[in-house]
Amino acid sequence: MVTQPHRPPSIKMVRGDITEQTVDAIVNAANSSLLGGGGVDGAIHRKGGPQILTECRALRAAQYGRGLPTGQAVATTAGRLPARWVIHTVGPVFSPTEDRSALLAACHTNALHVADTLGAATLAFPAISTGIYRWPLANAAPIAIAAVLDTPTDVQEVRFVLYDEQAYETFAQTWQEWKQ
Ligand code: APR
């Protein structure tokens, strides 16, 4: 059987709010409790409404009694958001002494795998771990981009949705240099 050559998704860098993206699925930079938080997690729950939390609680009760492990990903519907699904993943907290880049990459790889199970064609990522989890943007950007390019997936379009100017500039610059 001839296997299809792995064609990576198109990658776009977007300055904006991930809760406003009209894509099939958006990725949430959650914490292992899956019960909400600040940053993009807070925005998604606030704008998406209580349905998302209800489904997160059900996931905790059914499968993740001890919380979602770092690097893994699960899906809920998206409540009132324009997207159809939210894929919750737990990024690693940055450590200056321990290299956790494989876990940050895993967030992207596993989110793509979950997107494939959903049949999502378009997917939006925030800059996972670069806020409260303090991962330096310039270090996170190439890890995130490489993970997306290296993961065989049926997703056709991946958007990195960067909320502030510094994150946008860093990711866009990294992607620009990557393409050269
Ligand atoms: N749309 C897109 N990106 C956003 C939005 C938004 N509405 N709000 C914040 N961001 C950006 C931040 O500016 C940062 O670049 O998302 C990136 C990730 O930051 P955090 O949301 O703080 O996530 P993270 O660093 O992964 O920390 C996760 O924070 O919110 C809590 O419950 C969450 O405990 C978990 C921790």
mmCIF file of C-alpha atoms and ligand atoms in Angstrom:
data_model
loop_
_atom_site.group_PDB
_atom_site.id
_atom_site.type_symbol
_atom_site.label_atom_id
_atom_site.label_comp_id
_atom_site.label_asym_id
_atom_site.label_seq_id
_atom_site.Cartn_x
_atom_site.Cartn_y
_atom_site.Cartn_z
ATOM 1 C CA MET A 1 0.000 0.000 0.000
ATOM 2 C CA VAL A 2 1.398 3.371 -0.966
ATOM 3 C CA THR A 3 1.332 5.575 2.074
ATOM 4 C CA GLN A 4 0.476 9.178 1.400
ATOM 5 C CA PRO A 5 3.564 11.372 1.805
ATOM 6 C CA HIS A 6 3.243 13.377 4.997
ATOM 7 C CA ARG A 7 2.080 16.832 3.916
ATOM 8 C CA PRO A 8 2.300 19.217 6.854
ATOM 9 C CA PRO A 9 -0.582 21.643 7.485
ATOM 10 C CA SER A 10 -0.321 25.231 6.308
ATOM 11 C CA ILE A 11 0.894 27.383 9.214
ATOM 12 C CA LYS A 12 -0.340 30.909 9.844
ATOM 13 C CA MET A 13 0.676 33.382 12.502
ATOM 14 C CA VAL A 14 -2.268 35.511 13.670
ATOM 15 C CA ARG A 15 -2.303 38.399 16.150
ATOM 16 C CA GLY A 16 -5.547 38.141 18.140
ATOM 17 C CA ASP A 17 -7.793 36.396 20.634
ATOM 18 C CA ILE A 18 -8.092 32.629 20.240
ATOM 19 C CA THR A 19 -11.691 32.706 21.561
ATOM 20 C CA GLU A 20 -12.682 34.654 18.451
ATOM 21 C CA GLN A 21 -11.171 32.272 15.915
ATOM 22 C CA THR A 22 -13.546 30.570 13.508
ATOM 23 C CA VAL A 23 -11.730 27.274 13.238
ATOM 24 C CA ASP A 24 -12.866 23.709 13.891
ATOM 25 C CA ALA A 25 -10.873 23.440 17.127
ATOM 26 C CA ILE A 26 -8.929 25.748 19.413
ATOM 27 C CA VAL A 27 -6.279 24.540 21.842
ATOM 28 C CA ASN A 28 -6.474 25.608 25.472
ATOM 29 C CA ALA A 29 -3.351 26.042 27.606
ATOM 30 C CA ALA A 30 -5.013 24.416 30.596
ATOM 31 C CA ASN A 31 -3.708 23.089 33.883
ATOM 32 C CA SER A 32 -3.958 19.496 34.982
ATOM 33 C CA SER A 33 -7.101 20.130 37.033
ATOM 34 C CA LEU A 34 -9.016 21.009 33.833
ATOM 35 C CA LEU A 35 -11.146 23.228 36.066
ATOM 36 C CA GLY A 36 -10.141 26.568 34.561
ATOM 37 C CA GLY A 37 -7.608 29.204 35.496
ATOM 38 C CA GLY A 38 -6.299 32.522 34.263
ATOM 39 C CA GLY A 39 -4.812 33.482 30.903
ATOM 40 C CA VAL A 40 -6.191 31.783 27.822
ATOM 41 C CA ASP A 41 -7.799 29.090 30.010
ATOM 42 C CA GLY A 42 -9.805 31.759 31.799
ATOM 43 C CA ALA A 43 -10.796 33.458 28.557
ATOM 44 C CA ILE A 44 -12.019 30.219 26.982
ATOM 45 C CA HIS A 45 -14.146 29.270 29.980
ATOM 46 C CA ARG A 46 -15.463 32.803 30.448
ATOM 47 C CA LYS A 47 -16.499 33.266 26.810
ATOM 48 C CA GLY A 48 -17.347 29.639 26.082
ATOM 49 C CA GLY A 49 -19.655 29.303 29.060
ATOM 50 C CA PRO A 50 -20.336 26.597 31.625
ATOM 51 C CA GLN A 51 -20.787 23.724 29.158
ATOM 52 C CA ILE A 52 -17.025 23.476 28.725
ATOM 53 C CA LEU A 53 -16.425 23.135 32.462
ATOM 54 C CA THR A 54 -19.223 20.565 32.738
ATOM 55 C CA GLU A 55 -17.489 18.419 30.131
ATOM 56 C CA CYS A 56 -14.083 18.943 31.759
ATOM 57 C CA ARG A 57 -15.504 17.737 35.068
ATOM 58 C CA ALA A 58 -16.911 14.650 33.309
ATOM 59 C CA LEU A 59 -13.474 13.944 31.808
ATOM 60 C CA ARG A 60 -11.917 14.216 35.266
ATOM 61 C CA ALA A 61 -14.510 11.848 36.715
ATOM 62 C CA ALA A 62 -14.340 9.323 33.890
ATOM 63 C CA GLN A 63 -10.704 9.166 32.944
ATOM 64 C CA TYR A 64 -8.462 11.681 34.642
ATOM 65 C CA GLY A 65 -9.182 11.334 38.313
ATOM 66 C CA ARG A 66 -5.714 12.594 39.170
ATOM 67 C CA GLY A 67 -5.790 15.344 36.551
ATOM 68 C CA LEU A 68 -4.624 15.538 32.933
ATOM 69 C CA PRO A 69 -0.883 14.828 32.801
ATOM 70 C CA THR A 70 1.442 17.452 31.312
ATOM 71 C CA GLY A 71 1.784 17.049 27.542
ATOM 72 C CA GLN A 72 -1.500 15.190 27.074
ATOM 73 C CA ALA A 73 -4.632 16.524 25.367
ATOM 74 C CA VAL A 74 -8.393 15.972 25.581
ATOM 75 C CA ALA A 75 -11.357 17.504 23.751
ATOM 76 C CA THR A 76 -14.638 19.079 24.802
ATOM 77 C CA THR A 77 -17.189 20.966 22.763
ATOM 78 C CA ALA A 78 -16.703 24.724 22.615
ATOM 79 C CA GLY A 79 -19.922 26.041 24.203
ATOM 80 C CA ARG A 80 -20.662 29.545 22.921
ATOM 81 C CA LEU A 81 -17.341 29.954 21.072
ATOM 82 C CA PRO A 82 -17.257 30.096 17.235
ATOM 83 C CA ALA A 83 -15.050 26.967 17.203
ATOM 84 C CA ARG A 84 -16.623 23.517 17.392
ATOM 85 C CA TRP A 85 -14.215 21.967 19.903
ATOM 86 C CA VAL A 86 -11.716 22.964 22.548
ATOM 87 C CA ILE A 87 -8.668 20.720 22.851
ATOM 88 C CA HIS A 88 -7.306 21.129 26.380
ATOM 89 C CA THR A 89 -3.613 20.433 26.886
ATOM 90 C CA VAL A 90 -1.328 20.995 29.864
ATOM 91 C CA GLY A 91 1.935 22.717 29.061
ATOM 92 C CA PRO A 92 5.075 22.222 31.133
ATOM 93 C CA VAL A 93 6.109 24.959 33.538
ATOM 94 C CA PHE A 94 9.404 26.399 32.319
ATOM 95 C CA SER A 95 12.472 25.175 34.233
ATOM 96 C CA PRO A 96 15.913 26.785 33.821
ATOM 97 C CA THR A 97 17.558 23.567 35.020
ATOM 98 C CA GLU A 98 15.472 20.786 33.482
ATOM 99 C CA ASP A 99 14.891 20.490 29.728
ATOM 100 C CA ARG A 100 11.119 20.012 29.373
ATOM 101 C CA SER A 101 10.986 20.815 25.650
ATOM 102 C CA ALA A 102 9.781 17.301 24.773
ATOM 103 C CA LEU A 103 6.713 17.900 26.945
ATOM 104 C CA LEU A 104 6.019 21.224 25.232
ATOM 105 C CA ALA A 105 6.332 19.517 21.845
ATOM 106 C CA ALA A 106 4.028 16.726 23.054
ATOM 107 C CA CYS A 107 1.265 19.269 23.752
ATOM 108 C CA HIS A 108 1.244 20.132 20.041
ATOM 109 C CA THR A 109 1.626 16.567 18.774
ATOM 110 C CA ASN A 110 -1.133 15.252 21.031
ATOM 111 C CA ALA A 111 -3.435 18.162 20.206
ATOM 112 C CA LEU A 112 -2.998 17.301 16.513
ATOM 113 C CA HIS A 113 -3.772 13.650 17.244
ATOM 114 C CA VAL A 114 -6.950 14.639 19.096
ATOM 115 C CA ALA A 115 -7.860 16.988 16.235
ATOM 116 C CA ASP A 116 -7.525 14.024 13.855
ATOM 117 C CA THR A 117 -9.887 11.928 15.971
ATOM 118 C CA LEU A 118 -12.408 14.767 15.751
ATOM 119 C CA GLY A 119 -11.969 15.239 12.008
ATOM 120 C CA ALA A 120 -10.925 18.853 12.558
ATOM 121 C CA ALA A 121 -9.437 20.443 9.420
ATOM 122 C CA THR A 122 -8.442 23.749 11.030
ATOM 123 C CA LEU A 123 -6.792 24.182 14.419
ATOM 124 C CA ALA A 124 -5.640 27.203 16.454
ATOM 125 C CA PHE A 125 -2.875 27.099 19.068
ATOM 126 C CA PRO A 126 -2.044 29.737 21.674
ATOM 127 C CA ALA A 127 1.585 30.168 22.702
ATOM 128 C CA ILE A 128 1.397 27.333 25.209
ATOM 129 C CA SER A 129 3.386 27.713 28.470
ATOM 130 C CA THR A 130 4.639 31.229 27.607
ATOM 131 C CA GLY A 131 2.396 33.069 30.104
ATOM 132 C CA ILE A 132 1.873 31.969 33.677
ATOM 133 C CA TYR A 133 4.164 28.979 33.021
ATOM 134 C CA ARG A 134 6.940 31.434 32.134
ATOM 135 C CA TRP A 135 8.419 29.715 29.067
ATOM 136 C CA PRO A 136 10.527 32.257 27.120
ATOM 137 C CA LEU A 137 8.762 33.038 23.833
ATOM 138 C CA ALA A 138 11.923 32.807 21.691
ATOM 139 C CA ASN A 139 12.546 29.324 23.050
ATOM 140 C CA ALA A 140 8.932 28.115 22.809
ATOM 141 C CA ALA A 141 8.292 29.245 19.240
ATOM 142 C CA PRO A 142 10.683 26.871 17.427
ATOM 143 C CA ILE A 143 9.612 23.952 19.644
ATOM 144 C CA ALA A 144 5.940 24.594 18.813
ATOM 145 C CA ILE A 145 6.524 25.074 15.073
ATOM 146 C CA ALA A 146 8.782 22.005 14.780
ATOM 147 C CA ALA A 147 6.265 19.826 16.616
ATOM 148 C CA VAL A 148 3.485 20.852 14.227
ATOM 149 C CA LEU A 149 5.640 20.274 11.142
ATOM 150 C CA ASP A 150 6.914 16.920 12.405
ATOM 151 C CA THR A 151 3.531 15.420 13.320
ATOM 152 C CA PRO A 152 1.738 13.503 10.563
ATOM 153 C CA THR A 153 -1.854 14.812 10.641
ATOM 154 C CA ASP A 154 -4.919 15.356 8.462
ATOM 155 C CA VAL A 155 -5.293 18.883 9.823
ATOM 156 C CA GLN A 156 -4.971 21.248 6.856
ATOM 157 C CA GLU A 157 -4.464 24.590 8.560
ATOM 158 C CA VAL A 158 -2.785 25.444 11.847
ATOM 159 C CA ARG A 159 -2.974 28.976 13.198
ATOM 160 C CA PHE A 160 -0.803 30.214 16.023
ATOM 161 C CA VAL A 161 -2.949 32.924 17.610
ATOM 162 C CA LEU A 162 -0.729 35.340 19.516
ATOM 163 C CA TYR A 163 -2.409 37.627 21.986
ATOM 164 C CA ASP A 164 0.198 40.306 22.468
ATOM 165 C CA GLU A 165 2.647 42.079 20.159
ATOM 166 C CA GLN A 166 5.758 40.487 21.632
ATOM 167 C CA ALA A 167 4.408 36.958 21.208
ATOM 168 C CA TYR A 168 3.267 37.730 17.678
ATOM 169 C CA GLU A 169 6.606 39.259 16.660
ATOM 170 C CA THR A 170 8.554 36.349 18.144
ATOM 171 C CA PHE A 171 6.484 33.605 16.523
ATOM 172 C CA ALA A 172 6.209 35.432 13.194
ATOM 173 C CA GLN A 173 9.967 36.094 13.117
ATOM 174 C CA THR A 174 10.736 32.456 13.969
ATOM 175 C CA TRP A 175 8.373 31.243 11.259
ATOM 176 C CA GLN A 176 9.828 33.700 8.724
ATOM 177 C CA GLU A 177 13.359 32.454 9.408
ATOM 178 C CA TRP A 178 12.149 28.850 9.285
ATOM 179 C CA LYS A 179 10.732 29.285 5.802
ATOM 180 C CA GLN A 180 13.971 30.661 4.385
HETATM 181 N N1 APR B 1 -6.057 34.287 23.074
HETATM 182 C C1 APR B 1 -4.816 33.863 22.700
HETATM 183 N N2 APR B 1 -3.768 33.815 23.551
HETATM 184 C C2 APR B 1 -3.975 34.251 24.815
HETATM 185 C C3 APR B 1 -5.233 34.711 25.283
HETATM 186 C C4 APR B 1 -6.300 34.720 24.344
HETATM 187 N N3 APR B 1 -7.535 35.118 24.686
HETATM 188 N N4 APR B 1 -5.093 35.065 26.603
HETATM 189 C C5 APR B 1 -3.812 34.848 26.929
HETATM 190 N N5 APR B 1 -3.129 34.368 25.859
HETATM 191 C C6 APR B 1 -1.720 34.031 25.724
HETATM 192 C C7 APR B 1 -0.768 34.600 26.735
HETATM 193 O O1 APR B 1 -0.460 35.945 26.413
HETATM 194 C C8 APR B 1 0.416 33.662 26.532
HETATM 195 O O2 APR B 1 1.178 34.094 25.427
HETATM 196 O O3 APR B 1 -1.601 32.625 25.888
HETATM 197 C C9 APR B 1 -0.243 32.326 26.174
HETATM 198 C C10 APR B 1 -0.210 31.295 27.286
HETATM 199 O O4 APR B 1 -0.346 31.963 28.524
HETATM 200 P P1 APR B 1 -1.264 31.374 29.710
HETATM 201 O O5 APR B 1 -2.680 31.491 29.313
HETATM 202 O O6 APR B 1 -0.815 32.039 30.960
HETATM 203 O O7 APR B 1 -0.923 29.813 29.746
HETATM 204 P P2 APR B 1 0.375 29.054 30.267
HETATM 205 O O8 APR B 1 1.577 29.916 30.287
HETATM 206 O O9 APR B 1 0.397 27.795 29.476
HETATM 207 O O10 APR B 1 0.010 28.740 31.786
HETATM 208 C C11 APR B 1 -1.024 27.822 32.032
HETATM 209 O O11 APR B 1 -2.225 29.384 33.326
HETATM 210 O O12 APR B 1 -4.332 30.087 32.898
HETATM 211 C C12 APR B 1 -3.598 29.230 33.651
HETATM 212 O O13 APR B 1 -5.073 27.399 34.050
HETATM 213 C C13 APR B 1 -3.919 27.802 33.343
HETATM 214 O O14 APR B 1 -2.667 27.007 35.204
HETATM 215 C C14 APR B 1 -2.657 27.135 33.801
HETATM 216 C C15 APR B 1 -1.580 28.121 33.392
#
